[in-house]
C-alpha cells in the first residue's frame, strides 16, 4: 500500500488539484476557498482513480474529499444524465447520512445532481419513490439500504461505480456488520472504494483488505496540532450533587455552546427539562426521538436557538456542528469500548465526540474545554481512562460554596421536571392531546419513562 504524507507537494487551490471549473464554482458558493488538509491529500489520488483509505474525523472536510472526485467522475462520464446509482455512501447514523447528502446536493446543485437518502425512521414507500427517480448518488444507512435492495422492485446497485464507507469503524459494529457483508456481496466488484474512519481498528483493516484494491492511505487526523487548544479536565463530584455541578459549569460558561454527554436516552430528556426549568436553553437529542425531531433539535442547536445540546454518544457521533465551546461528559461511559473511543478520541484531538471542531474554535480565537464529571462510582472507570490516554488530567477548579448555592433551585427544578414528566405520562395514557405545556411538545421528544438521576 502506498502511504501519503503531507510533506509532499504544497498544492493550494482546488484548481491545482485538478477540480473542474463547475465544481470549483460550487465550492466557492459554499464558501470553500481552499481545500482542507484531507482534501488536499486525498483528491489527487481519487482523481487518478485510486482506492482510498482516509483516517479523518467529521469536521475535517472529508465529505468534500470524497464527494468532489465522485462528482467530477460523474461529470466526465459520457452518460451523465442517465447514470443512475453512480455512487453509494454508507454511513452509520441517519443524521450523518442526511448531512452527507446535503453536501452532495449543495456541490451538485449546478449540475442537475439527483441524490437520494435511505435511512431508517422514514417511510419505505416514500423512499422507493425517490429510487424510482434513479438518483446518481445514494446515501444510506446499511440496514435500510439492504431492506430496499431486498424488497424494492427494480432497485439494484448493478451500475455502481463508487462505494464510500464513512465512519467505517462504526459501520463495523455488530448491528451493521451483517447488512454490510450482504451489501458488499451484491454490488459490483469493479468499482472504486473509499473508506473513511476516525480510527484504524483491526476490523477496519480487515474490511480494507476485503474490499479495497491497492488503496492510498491518507492520515489527516493525526497531523492536526489542535490538541493544545483543547483543555481537558476532570471534576470529582459527589453523585447526589452531580446535577448541581453541571448547572454550575454551564452557568460559569454562560453564552457558550456546550454539548453534554449522558449514558442513557432518558437522562438526556430529563436533564434538558431540568436545565430549561432553570432558564438554560437546553435541548436533548437521543435515539428515542423520531428522525424529524432529532433533526429539529440539531437545527435549533446549530442555529443558536439552544446553546446546550444534551446527547448520548450514540446519537451524537458524526454530527457536523460548526463549533462547540465546551464538552461535558456528564457520565463516564460504563462500557469500556465507548470509553476508549470517546476519550482516546478526545485526547488525540480527533474527538470521536466529533462535534468540537477544534480547528474552527481555534480560528475564532477561543479554545475548547472538555470536562468530565466523575462521581465516586465512576472513579475506577475514570482511572482506566487516564491509563488509556497515559496522562493525568488537571482538575477543574470549581468553587464548592458557589456550587452548593445552586442546590435549592436545582432540587426544585428536578421536582418540577419529575412532575411534568409524570403528568405527561398520565395525559398520554388518557389519550389526551397536546397542549402548549405538553413535555413532548416543549422538548421535542417522546418520553418513555423518567429515570431518577444518580
Ligand atoms: P465534514 O468533515 O465533511 O463533515 O465537513 C465539515 C464542514 O467543513 C462542513 O460544514 C463543510 O461544509 C466544511 N468544509 C468542507 N470542505 C471545506 C473547505 N474546503 N473549506 C471550508 N469549509 C469546508
GROMACS .gro file of C-alpha atoms and ligand atoms in nm:
model
  477
    1UNK     CA    1   0.000   0.000   0.000
    2UNK     CA    2   0.125   0.348  -0.077
    3UNK     CA    3   0.137   0.586   0.213
    4UNK     CA    4   0.095   0.952   0.150
    5UNK     CA    5   0.246   1.203   0.388
    6UNK     CA    6   0.172   1.570   0.397
    7UNK     CA    7   0.535   1.675   0.339
    8UNK     CA    8   0.482   1.614  -0.033
    9UNK     CA    9   0.356   1.881  -0.268
   10UNK     CA   10   0.231   2.219  -0.150
   11UNK     CA   11  -0.086   2.245  -0.354
   12UNK     CA   12  -0.315   2.525  -0.255
   13UNK     CA   13  -0.624   2.561  -0.468
   14UNK     CA   14  -0.895   2.328  -0.592
   15UNK     CA   15  -0.786   2.415  -0.944
   16UNK     CA   16  -0.430   2.300  -0.873
   17UNK     CA   17  -0.573   1.968  -0.760
   18UNK     CA   18  -0.747   1.922  -1.092
   19UNK     CA   19  -1.103   2.000  -0.987
   20UNK     CA   20  -1.308   2.128  -1.279
   21UNK     CA   21  -1.447   2.481  -1.300
   22UNK     CA   22  -1.809   2.382  -1.245
   23UNK     CA   23  -1.724   2.220  -0.915
   24UNK     CA   24  -1.486   2.498  -0.812
   25UNK     CA   25  -1.778   2.735  -0.857
   26UNK     CA   26  -1.992   2.510  -0.637
   27UNK     CA   27  -1.718   2.511  -0.369
   28UNK     CA   28  -1.698   2.886  -0.396
   29UNK     CA   29  -2.073   2.915  -0.342
   30UNK     CA   30  -2.032   2.714  -0.023
   31UNK     CA   31  -1.752   2.943   0.090
   32UNK     CA   32  -1.486   2.674   0.039
   33UNK     CA   33  -1.197   2.884  -0.085
   34UNK     CA   34  -0.918   2.629  -0.049
   35UNK     CA   35  -0.908   2.256   0.009
   36UNK     CA   36  -0.877   2.130   0.366
   37UNK     CA   37  -0.586   1.905   0.455
   38UNK     CA   38  -0.771   1.581   0.392
   39UNK     CA   39  -0.900   1.717   0.061
   40UNK     CA   40  -0.550   1.824  -0.041
   41UNK     CA   41  -0.415   1.481   0.027
   42UNK     CA   42  -0.700   1.265  -0.091
   43UNK     CA   43  -0.827   1.430  -0.405
   44UNK     CA   44  -0.527   1.395  -0.638
   45UNK     CA   45  -0.528   1.017  -0.575
   46UNK     CA   46  -0.902   0.991  -0.603
   47UNK     CA   47  -0.894   1.179  -0.932
   48UNK     CA   48  -0.631   0.936  -1.056
   49UNK     CA   49  -0.878   0.658  -0.993
   50UNK     CA   50  -0.719   0.508  -0.683
   51UNK     CA   51  -0.900   0.349  -0.391
   52UNK     CA   52  -0.858   0.547  -0.073
   53UNK     CA   53  -0.840   0.484   0.295
   54UNK     CA   54  -0.864   0.805   0.492
   55UNK     CA   55  -0.817   0.847   0.862
   56UNK     CA   56  -1.013   1.159   0.928
   57UNK     CA   57  -1.293   1.273   1.150
   58UNK     CA   58  -1.608   1.469   1.090
   59UNK     CA   59  -1.513   1.834   1.074
   60UNK     CA   60  -1.203   1.773   0.862
   61UNK     CA   61  -1.381   1.825   0.530
   62UNK     CA   62  -1.377   1.453   0.448
   63UNK     CA   63  -1.717   1.462   0.280
   64UNK     CA   64  -1.582   1.706   0.022
   65UNK     CA   65  -1.273   1.487  -0.011
   66UNK     CA   66  -1.482   1.201  -0.146
   67UNK     CA   67  -1.776   1.392  -0.293
   68UNK     CA   68  -1.578   1.616  -0.529
   69UNK     CA   69  -1.389   1.335  -0.707
   70UNK     CA   70  -1.711   1.136  -0.738
   71UNK     CA   71  -1.896   1.434  -0.886
   72UNK     CA   72  -1.610   1.505  -1.119
   73UNK     CA   73  -1.613   1.143  -1.240
   74UNK     CA   74  -1.988   1.170  -1.289
   75UNK     CA   75  -1.944   1.487  -1.494
   76UNK     CA   76  -1.676   1.321  -1.703
   77UNK     CA   77  -1.893   1.018  -1.762
   78UNK     CA   78  -2.036   1.039  -2.111
   79UNK     CA   79  -2.377   0.919  -1.991
   80UNK     CA   80  -2.403   1.164  -1.706
   81UNK     CA   81  -2.771   1.231  -1.745
   82UNK     CA   82  -2.858   0.862  -1.747
   83UNK     CA   83  -2.603   0.742  -1.497
   84UNK     CA   84  -2.823   0.616  -1.212
   85UNK     CA   85  -2.681   0.483  -0.888
   86UNK     CA   86  -2.333   0.602  -0.976
   87UNK     CA   87  -2.217   0.614  -0.614
   88UNK     CA   88  -2.334   0.487  -0.280
   89UNK     CA   89  -2.221   0.629   0.053
   90UNK     CA   90  -2.281   0.423   0.365
   91UNK     CA   91  -2.300   0.596   0.699
   92UNK     CA   92  -2.364   0.453   1.046
   93UNK     CA   93  -2.612   0.722   1.151
   94UNK     CA   94  -2.915   0.878   0.993
   95UNK     CA   95  -2.807   1.232   1.071
   96UNK     CA   96  -2.466   1.184   0.916
   97UNK     CA   97  -2.629   1.034   0.606
   98UNK     CA   98  -2.852   1.338   0.574
   99UNK     CA   99  -2.558   1.574   0.621
  100UNK     CA  100  -2.357   1.393   0.356
  101UNK     CA  101  -2.648   1.410   0.113
  102UNK     CA  102  -2.686   1.781   0.185
  103UNK     CA  103  -2.322   1.837   0.091
  104UNK     CA  104  -2.361   1.635  -0.230
  105UNK     CA  105  -2.673   1.832  -0.317
  106UNK     CA  106  -2.504   2.164  -0.247
  107UNK     CA  107  -2.198   2.070  -0.454
  108UNK     CA  108  -2.412   1.924  -0.730
  109UNK     CA  109  -2.681   2.192  -0.744
  110UNK     CA  110  -2.543   2.345  -1.064
  111UNK     CA  111  -2.506   2.016  -1.248
  112UNK     CA  112  -2.852   1.866  -1.206
  113UNK     CA  113  -2.743   1.612  -0.949
  114UNK     CA  114  -3.002   1.374  -0.810
  115UNK     CA  115  -2.930   1.241  -0.465
  116UNK     CA  116  -3.142   1.005  -0.254
  117UNK     CA  117  -3.123   0.931   0.117
  118UNK     CA  118  -3.221   0.590   0.252
  119UNK     CA  119  -3.229   0.582   0.630
  120UNK     CA  120  -3.445   0.417   0.891
  121UNK     CA  121  -3.729   0.603   1.060
  122UNK     CA  122  -3.862   0.725   0.724
  123UNK     CA  123  -4.139   0.566   0.520
  124UNK     CA  124  -4.011   0.293   0.283
  125UNK     CA  125  -4.269   0.373   0.016
  126UNK     CA  126  -4.168   0.736   0.009
  127UNK     CA  127  -3.807   0.625  -0.034
  128UNK     CA  128  -3.895   0.387  -0.315
  129UNK     CA  129  -4.040   0.687  -0.500
  130UNK     CA  130  -3.702   0.858  -0.464
  131UNK     CA  131  -3.535   0.543  -0.600
  132UNK     CA  132  -3.776   0.541  -0.893
  133UNK     CA  133  -3.624   0.875  -0.995
  134UNK     CA  134  -3.295   0.690  -1.028
  135UNK     CA  135  -3.065   0.920  -0.829
  136UNK     CA  136  -2.698   0.949  -0.919
  137UNK     CA  137  -2.596   0.923  -0.554
  138UNK     CA  138  -2.750   0.717  -0.277
  139UNK     CA  139  -2.656   0.794   0.081
  140UNK     CA  140  -2.776   0.527   0.319
  141UNK     CA  141  -2.751   0.351   0.648
  142UNK     CA  142  -2.671  -0.018   0.585
  143UNK     CA  143  -2.990  -0.174   0.726
  144UNK     CA  144  -3.226   0.041   0.522
  145UNK     CA  145  -3.023   0.008   0.204
  146UNK     CA  146  -3.033  -0.369   0.236
  147UNK     CA  147  -3.404  -0.353   0.302
  148UNK     CA  148  -3.454  -0.170  -0.029
  149UNK     CA  149  -3.215  -0.396  -0.217
  150UNK     CA  150  -3.419  -0.690  -0.098
  151UNK     CA  151  -3.771  -0.552  -0.117
  152UNK     CA  152  -3.793  -0.261  -0.360
  153UNK     CA  153  -3.882  -0.385  -0.703
  154UNK     CA  154  -3.648  -0.278  -0.980
  155UNK     CA  155  -3.383  -0.135  -0.745
  156UNK     CA  156  -3.029  -0.264  -0.765
  157UNK     CA  157  -2.680  -0.121  -0.744
  158UNK     CA  158  -2.554  -0.303  -1.054
  159UNK     CA  159  -2.440   0.022  -1.213
  160UNK     CA  160  -2.245   0.136  -0.907
  161UNK     CA  161  -1.904   0.288  -0.978
  162UNK     CA  162  -1.814   0.424  -0.635
  163UNK     CA  163  -1.868   0.295  -0.283
  164UNK     CA  164  -1.786   0.510   0.019
  165UNK     CA  165  -1.779   0.365   0.367
  166UNK     CA  166  -1.792   0.659   0.601
  167UNK     CA  167  -1.707   0.619   0.969
  168UNK     CA  168  -1.605   0.266   0.881
  169UNK     CA  169  -1.503   0.188   1.237
  170UNK     CA  170  -1.866   0.231   1.337
  171UNK     CA  171  -2.005   0.058   1.030
  172UNK     CA  172  -1.830  -0.250   1.158
  173UNK     CA  173  -2.027  -0.260   1.479
  174UNK     CA  174  -2.228  -0.575   1.531
  175UNK     CA  175  -2.553  -0.401   1.437
  176UNK     CA  176  -2.430  -0.325   1.084
  177UNK     CA  177  -2.176  -0.595   1.012
  178UNK     CA  178  -2.420  -0.844   0.865
  179UNK     CA  179  -2.601  -0.593   0.642
  180UNK     CA  180  -2.269  -0.458   0.527
  181UNK     CA  181  -2.148  -0.806   0.426
  182UNK     CA  182  -2.467  -0.867   0.233
  183UNK     CA  183  -2.444  -0.532   0.056
  184UNK     CA  184  -2.082  -0.597  -0.041
  185UNK     CA  185  -2.194  -0.928  -0.191
  186UNK     CA  186  -2.445  -0.773  -0.427
  187UNK     CA  187  -2.259  -0.470  -0.560
  188UNK     CA  188  -2.011  -0.475  -0.849
  189UNK     CA  189  -1.655  -0.566  -0.758
  190UNK     CA  190  -1.530  -0.348  -1.035
  191UNK     CA  191  -1.570  -0.014  -0.861
  192UNK     CA  192  -1.372   0.245  -0.669
  193UNK     CA  193  -1.392   0.225  -0.293
  194UNK     CA  194  -1.321   0.498  -0.040
  195UNK     CA  195  -1.306   0.407   0.324
  196UNK     CA  196  -1.300   0.677   0.589
  197UNK     CA  197  -1.257   0.610   0.954
  198UNK     CA  198  -1.169   0.809   1.266
  199UNK     CA  199  -0.961   0.521   1.399
  200UNK     CA  200  -0.780   0.227   1.245
  201UNK     CA  201  -0.913  -0.078   1.422
  202UNK     CA  202  -0.844  -0.441   1.342
  203UNK     CA  203  -1.187  -0.474   1.186
  204UNK     CA  204  -1.127  -0.169   0.964
  205UNK     CA  205  -0.801  -0.325   0.847
  206UNK     CA  206  -0.982  -0.646   0.767
  207UNK     CA  207  -1.252  -0.465   0.575
  208UNK     CA  208  -0.990  -0.266   0.390
  209UNK     CA  209  -0.820  -0.587   0.278
  210UNK     CA  210  -1.151  -0.737   0.176
  211UNK     CA  211  -1.289  -0.454  -0.029
  212UNK     CA  212  -1.021  -0.206  -0.136
  213UNK     CA  213  -0.770  -0.253  -0.415
  214UNK     CA  214  -0.421  -0.124  -0.352
  215UNK     CA  215  -0.552   0.180  -0.167
  216UNK     CA  216  -0.365   0.500  -0.094
  217UNK     CA  217  -0.366   0.571   0.275
  218UNK     CA  218  -0.415   0.925   0.395
  219UNK     CA  219  -0.389   1.032   0.754
  220UNK     CA  220  -0.503   1.386   0.803
  221UNK     CA  221  -0.629   1.349   1.156
  222UNK     CA  222  -0.301   1.269   1.327
  223UNK     CA  223  -0.140   1.572   1.171
  224UNK     CA  224  -0.378   1.815   1.338
  225UNK     CA  225  -0.199   2.015   1.601
  226UNK     CA  226  -0.520   2.110   1.771
  227UNK     CA  227  -0.480   1.909   2.090
  228UNK     CA  228  -0.315   2.203   2.260
  229UNK     CA  229  -0.618   2.420   2.201
  230UNK     CA  230  -0.838   2.175   2.389
  231UNK     CA  231  -0.825   2.184   2.766
  232UNK     CA  232  -0.926   1.853   2.914
  233UNK     CA  233  -1.015   1.850   3.279
  234UNK     CA  234  -1.196   1.637   3.528
  235UNK     CA  235  -1.405   1.724   3.828
  236UNK     CA  236  -1.473   1.487   4.117
  237UNK     CA  237  -1.828   1.534   4.235
  238UNK     CA  238  -2.047   1.354   4.487
  239UNK     CA  239  -2.310   1.157   4.300
  240UNK     CA  240  -2.600   1.336   4.471
  241UNK     CA  241  -2.473   1.679   4.359
  242UNK     CA  242  -2.381   1.598   4.002
  243UNK     CA  243  -2.669   1.799   3.856
  244UNK     CA  244  -2.564   2.097   4.064
  245UNK     CA  245  -2.212   2.079   3.926
  246UNK     CA  246  -2.344   2.055   3.574
  247UNK     CA  247  -2.558   2.365   3.622
  248UNK     CA  248  -2.261   2.540   3.780
  249UNK     CA  249  -2.035   2.463   3.481
  250UNK     CA  250  -2.299   2.572   3.233
  251UNK     CA  251  -2.368   2.898   3.415
  252UNK     CA  252  -1.996   2.967   3.456
  253UNK     CA  253  -1.965   2.940   3.079
  254UNK     CA  254  -2.296   3.108   3.006
  255UNK     CA  255  -2.344   3.215   2.648
  256UNK     CA  256  -2.105   2.946   2.522
  257UNK     CA  257  -2.218   2.645   2.329
  258UNK     CA  258  -2.196   2.315   2.511
  259UNK     CA  259  -2.258   1.952   2.443
  260UNK     CA  260  -2.337   1.737   2.744
  261UNK     CA  261  -2.292   1.362   2.706
  262UNK     CA  262  -2.501   1.125   2.914
  263UNK     CA  263  -2.513   0.748   2.931
  264UNK     CA  264  -2.884   0.699   2.862
  265UNK     CA  265  -3.152   0.845   2.638
  266UNK     CA  266  -3.377   0.908   2.937
  267UNK     CA  267  -3.108   1.111   3.106
  268UNK     CA  268  -3.082   1.344   2.806
  269UNK     CA  269  -3.454   1.419   2.822
  270UNK     CA  270  -3.469   1.463   3.195
  271UNK     CA  271  -3.158   1.681   3.215
  272UNK     CA  272  -3.280   1.902   2.934
  273UNK     CA  273  -3.605   1.954   3.120
  274UNK     CA  274  -3.425   2.037   3.445
  275UNK     CA  275  -3.194   2.283   3.272
  276UNK     CA  276  -3.481   2.450   3.091
  277UNK     CA  277  -3.661   2.488   3.421
  278UNK     CA  278  -3.355   2.676   3.538
  279UNK     CA  279  -3.369   2.908   3.239
  280UNK     CA  280  -3.095   2.742   3.034
  281UNK     CA  281  -3.152   2.689   2.662
  282UNK     CA  282  -3.103   2.314   2.655
  283UNK     CA  283  -3.231   2.057   2.408
  284UNK     CA  284  -3.193   1.679   2.404
  285UNK     CA  285  -3.104   1.455   2.114
  286UNK     CA  286  -3.137   1.082   2.157
  287UNK     CA  287  -3.230   0.758   1.990
  288UNK     CA  288  -3.585   0.759   2.130
  289UNK     CA  289  -3.671   1.068   1.930
  290UNK     CA  290  -3.822   1.043   1.585
  291UNK     CA  291  -3.598   1.137   1.296
  292UNK     CA  292  -3.763   1.476   1.226
  293UNK     CA  293  -3.742   1.565   1.597
  294UNK     CA  294  -3.375   1.473   1.610
  295UNK     CA  295  -3.307   1.691   1.310
  296UNK     CA  296  -3.520   1.967   1.457
  297UNK     CA  297  -3.317   1.958   1.779
  298UNK     CA  298  -2.993   1.960   1.586
  299UNK     CA  299  -3.103   2.255   1.377
  300UNK     CA  300  -3.208   2.451   1.685
  301UNK     CA  301  -2.864   2.395   1.827
  302UNK     CA  302  -2.688   2.481   1.504
  303UNK     CA  303  -2.896   2.797   1.465
  304UNK     CA  304  -2.809   2.906   1.819
  305UNK     CA  305  -3.169   2.895   1.941
  306UNK     CA  306  -3.048   2.647   2.202
  307UNK     CA  307  -2.690   2.654   2.324
  308UNK     CA  308  -2.677   2.334   2.527
  309UNK     CA  309  -2.721   2.006   2.341
  310UNK     CA  310  -2.768   1.704   2.565
  311UNK     CA  311  -2.697   1.380   2.391
  312UNK     CA  312  -2.588   1.023   2.415
  313UNK     CA  313  -2.263   0.929   2.248
  314UNK     CA  314  -2.454   0.712   2.005
  315UNK     CA  315  -2.695   0.984   1.896
  316UNK     CA  316  -2.423   1.236   1.852
  317UNK     CA  317  -2.142   1.072   1.660
  318UNK     CA  318  -2.069   1.212   1.323
  319UNK     CA  319  -2.281   1.523   1.363
  320UNK     CA  320  -2.146   1.822   1.183
  321UNK     CA  321  -2.176   2.103   1.432
  322UNK     CA  322  -1.981   2.411   1.338
  323UNK     CA  323  -1.832   2.493   1.676
  324UNK     CA  324  -1.876   2.395   2.035
  325UNK     CA  325  -1.701   2.571   2.318
  326UNK     CA  326  -1.741   2.307   2.582
  327UNK     CA  327  -1.794   1.934   2.601
  328UNK     CA  328  -1.913   1.797   2.933
  329UNK     CA  329  -1.901   1.426   2.994
  330UNK     CA  330  -2.183   1.410   3.243
  331UNK     CA  331  -2.143   1.034   3.274
  332UNK     CA  332  -1.827   0.834   3.243
  333UNK     CA  333  -1.927   0.558   2.999
  334UNK     CA  334  -1.958   0.224   3.176
  335UNK     CA  335  -1.885   0.045   2.851
  336UNK     CA  336  -1.511   0.017   2.802
  337UNK     CA  337  -1.536   0.037   2.423
  338UNK     CA  338  -1.732   0.362   2.435
  339UNK     CA  339  -1.490   0.488   2.698
  340UNK     CA  340  -1.189   0.426   2.485
  341UNK     CA  341  -1.344   0.573   2.171
  342UNK     CA  342  -1.456   0.892   2.337
  343UNK     CA  343  -1.156   0.957   2.549
  344UNK     CA  344  -0.877   0.843   2.325
  345UNK     CA  345  -1.054   1.036   2.053
  346UNK     CA  346  -1.057   1.349   2.262
  347UNK     CA  347  -0.701   1.302   2.363
  348UNK     CA  348  -0.580   1.261   2.008
  349UNK     CA  349  -0.768   1.573   1.910
  350UNK     CA  350  -0.986   1.352   1.696
  351UNK     CA  351  -1.283   1.385   1.924
  352UNK     CA  352  -1.496   1.097   1.832
  353UNK     CA  353  -1.749   1.311   2.006
  354UNK     CA  354  -1.675   1.481   1.682
  355UNK     CA  355  -1.859   1.796   1.737
  356UNK     CA  356  -1.589   2.007   1.886
  357UNK     CA  357  -1.440   2.138   1.570
  358UNK     CA  358  -1.113   2.239   1.717
  359UNK     CA  359  -0.985   2.396   1.401
  360UNK     CA  360  -1.270   2.639   1.397
  361UNK     CA  361  -1.281   2.716   1.767
  362UNK     CA  362  -0.912   2.788   1.746
  363UNK     CA  363  -0.957   3.013   1.443
  364UNK     CA  364  -1.218   3.210   1.625
  365UNK     CA  365  -0.961   3.266   1.897
  366UNK     CA  366  -1.140   3.054   2.153
  367UNK     CA  367  -1.025   2.729   2.293
  368UNK     CA  368  -1.236   2.424   2.363
  369UNK     CA  369  -1.282   2.270   2.704
  370UNK     CA  370  -1.374   1.911   2.775
  371UNK     CA  371  -1.470   1.843   3.136
  372UNK     CA  372  -1.553   1.502   3.275
  373UNK     CA  373  -1.773   1.483   3.583
  374UNK     CA  374  -1.663   1.183   3.785
  375UNK     CA  375  -1.854   1.058   4.088
  376UNK     CA  376  -1.750   0.806   4.350
  377UNK     CA  377  -1.895   0.516   4.149
  378UNK     CA  378  -1.721   0.613   3.828
  379UNK     CA  379  -1.376   0.663   3.975
  380UNK     CA  380  -1.247   0.327   3.859
  381UNK     CA  381  -1.363   0.384   3.500
  382UNK     CA  382  -1.208   0.726   3.506
  383UNK     CA  383  -0.872   0.589   3.625
  384UNK     CA  384  -0.886   0.339   3.339
  385UNK     CA  385  -0.927   0.632   3.103
  386UNK     CA  386  -0.624   0.809   3.247
  387UNK     CA  387  -0.428   0.487   3.191
  388UNK     CA  388  -0.559   0.463   2.839
  389UNK     CA  389  -0.450   0.812   2.744
  390UNK     CA  390  -0.134   0.779   2.951
  391UNK     CA  391  -0.182   1.112   3.117
  392UNK     CA  392  -0.327   1.261   3.432
  393UNK     CA  393  -0.570   1.538   3.353
  394UNK     CA  394  -0.585   1.853   3.565
  395UNK     CA  395  -0.880   1.911   3.794
  396UNK     CA  396  -1.131   2.182   3.705
  397UNK     CA  397  -1.117   2.439   3.984
  398UNK     CA  398  -1.480   2.450   4.097
  399UNK     CA  399  -1.585   2.674   4.385
  400UNK     CA  400  -1.778   2.432   4.603
  401UNK     CA  401  -1.958   2.704   4.800
  402UNK     CA  402  -2.087   2.854   4.477
  403UNK     CA  403  -2.197   2.515   4.352
  404UNK     CA  404  -2.392   2.448   4.668
  405UNK     CA  405  -2.574   2.779   4.636
  406UNK     CA  406  -2.744   2.616   4.338
  407UNK     CA  407  -2.864   2.322   4.541
  408UNK     CA  408  -3.215   2.453   4.623
  409UNK     CA  409  -3.302   2.578   4.273
  410UNK     CA  410  -3.172   2.252   4.122
  411UNK     CA  411  -3.375   2.039   4.364
  412UNK     CA  412  -3.682   2.248   4.277
  413UNK     CA  413  -3.618   2.217   3.904
  414UNK     CA  414  -3.582   1.840   3.937
  415UNK     CA  415  -3.905   1.814   4.133
  416UNK     CA  416  -4.093   2.020   3.873
  417UNK     CA  417  -3.940   1.815   3.591
  418UNK     CA  418  -4.039   1.486   3.752
  419UNK     CA  419  -4.392   1.618   3.798
  420UNK     CA  420  -4.409   1.737   3.436
  421UNK     CA  421  -4.291   1.404   3.305
  422UNK     CA  422  -4.536   1.218   3.525
  423UNK     CA  423  -4.818   1.446   3.415
  424UNK     CA  424  -4.731   1.400   3.050
  425UNK     CA  425  -4.727   1.022   3.102
  426UNK     CA  426  -5.075   1.032   3.263
  427UNK     CA  427  -5.207   1.256   2.983
  428UNK     CA  428  -5.077   1.014   2.724
  429UNK     CA  429  -5.234   0.714   2.895
  430UNK     CA  430  -5.565   0.902   2.899
  431UNK     CA  431  -5.520   0.971   2.530
  432UNK     CA  432  -5.508   1.347   2.595
  433UNK     CA  433  -5.378   1.559   2.313
  434UNK     CA  434  -5.101   1.815   2.309
  435UNK     CA  435  -5.135   2.143   2.481
  436UNK     CA  436  -4.867   2.405   2.486
  437UNK     CA  437  -4.728   2.271   2.811
  438UNK     CA  438  -4.702   1.916   2.695
  439UNK     CA  439  -4.349   1.793   2.766
  440UNK     CA  440  -4.321   1.626   2.432
  441UNK     CA  441  -4.409   1.944   2.253
  442UNK     CA  442  -4.191   2.151   2.478
  443UNK     CA  443  -3.881   1.945   2.440
  444UNK     CA  444  -3.949   1.780   2.110
  445UNK     CA  445  -3.910   1.423   2.224
  446UNK     CA  446  -4.126   1.127   2.313
  447UNK     CA  447  -4.056   1.049   2.673
  448UNK     CA  448  -4.058   0.684   2.760
  449UNK     CA  449  -4.013   0.676   3.134
  450UNK     CA  450  -3.849   0.919   3.371
  451UNK     CA  451  -3.541   0.795   3.543
  452UNK     CA  452  -3.402   0.904   3.872
  453UNK     CA  453  -3.065   1.061   3.829
  454UNK     CA  454  -2.762   0.949   4.024
  455LIG     P1  455  -1.703   1.716   0.704
  455LIG     O1  456  -1.576   1.681   0.775
  455LIG     O2  457  -1.708   1.662   0.568
  455LIG     O3  458  -1.823   1.681   0.786
  455LIG     O4  459  -1.706   1.875   0.683
  455LIG     C1  460  -1.713   1.963   0.791
  455LIG     C2  461  -1.751   2.102   0.749
  455LIG     O5  462  -1.645   2.161   0.675
  455LIG     C3  463  -1.874   2.110   0.662
  455LIG     O6  464  -1.960   2.206   0.718
  455LIG     C4  465  -1.824   2.155   0.528
  455LIG     O7  466  -1.917   2.241   0.464
  455LIG     C5  467  -1.697   2.230   0.563
  455LIG     N1  468  -1.594   2.223   0.456
  455LIG     C6  469  -1.560   2.116   0.382
  455LIG     N2  470  -1.462   2.147   0.297
  455LIG     C7  471  -1.431   2.276   0.317
  455LIG     C8  472  -1.336   2.365   0.260
  455LIG     N3  473  -1.252   2.327   0.164
  455LIG     N4  474  -1.330   2.493   0.304
  455LIG     C9  475  -1.415   2.533   0.403
  455LIG     N5  476  -1.509   2.453   0.462
  455LIG    C10  477  -1.516   2.325   0.420
   0.00000   0.00000   0.00000
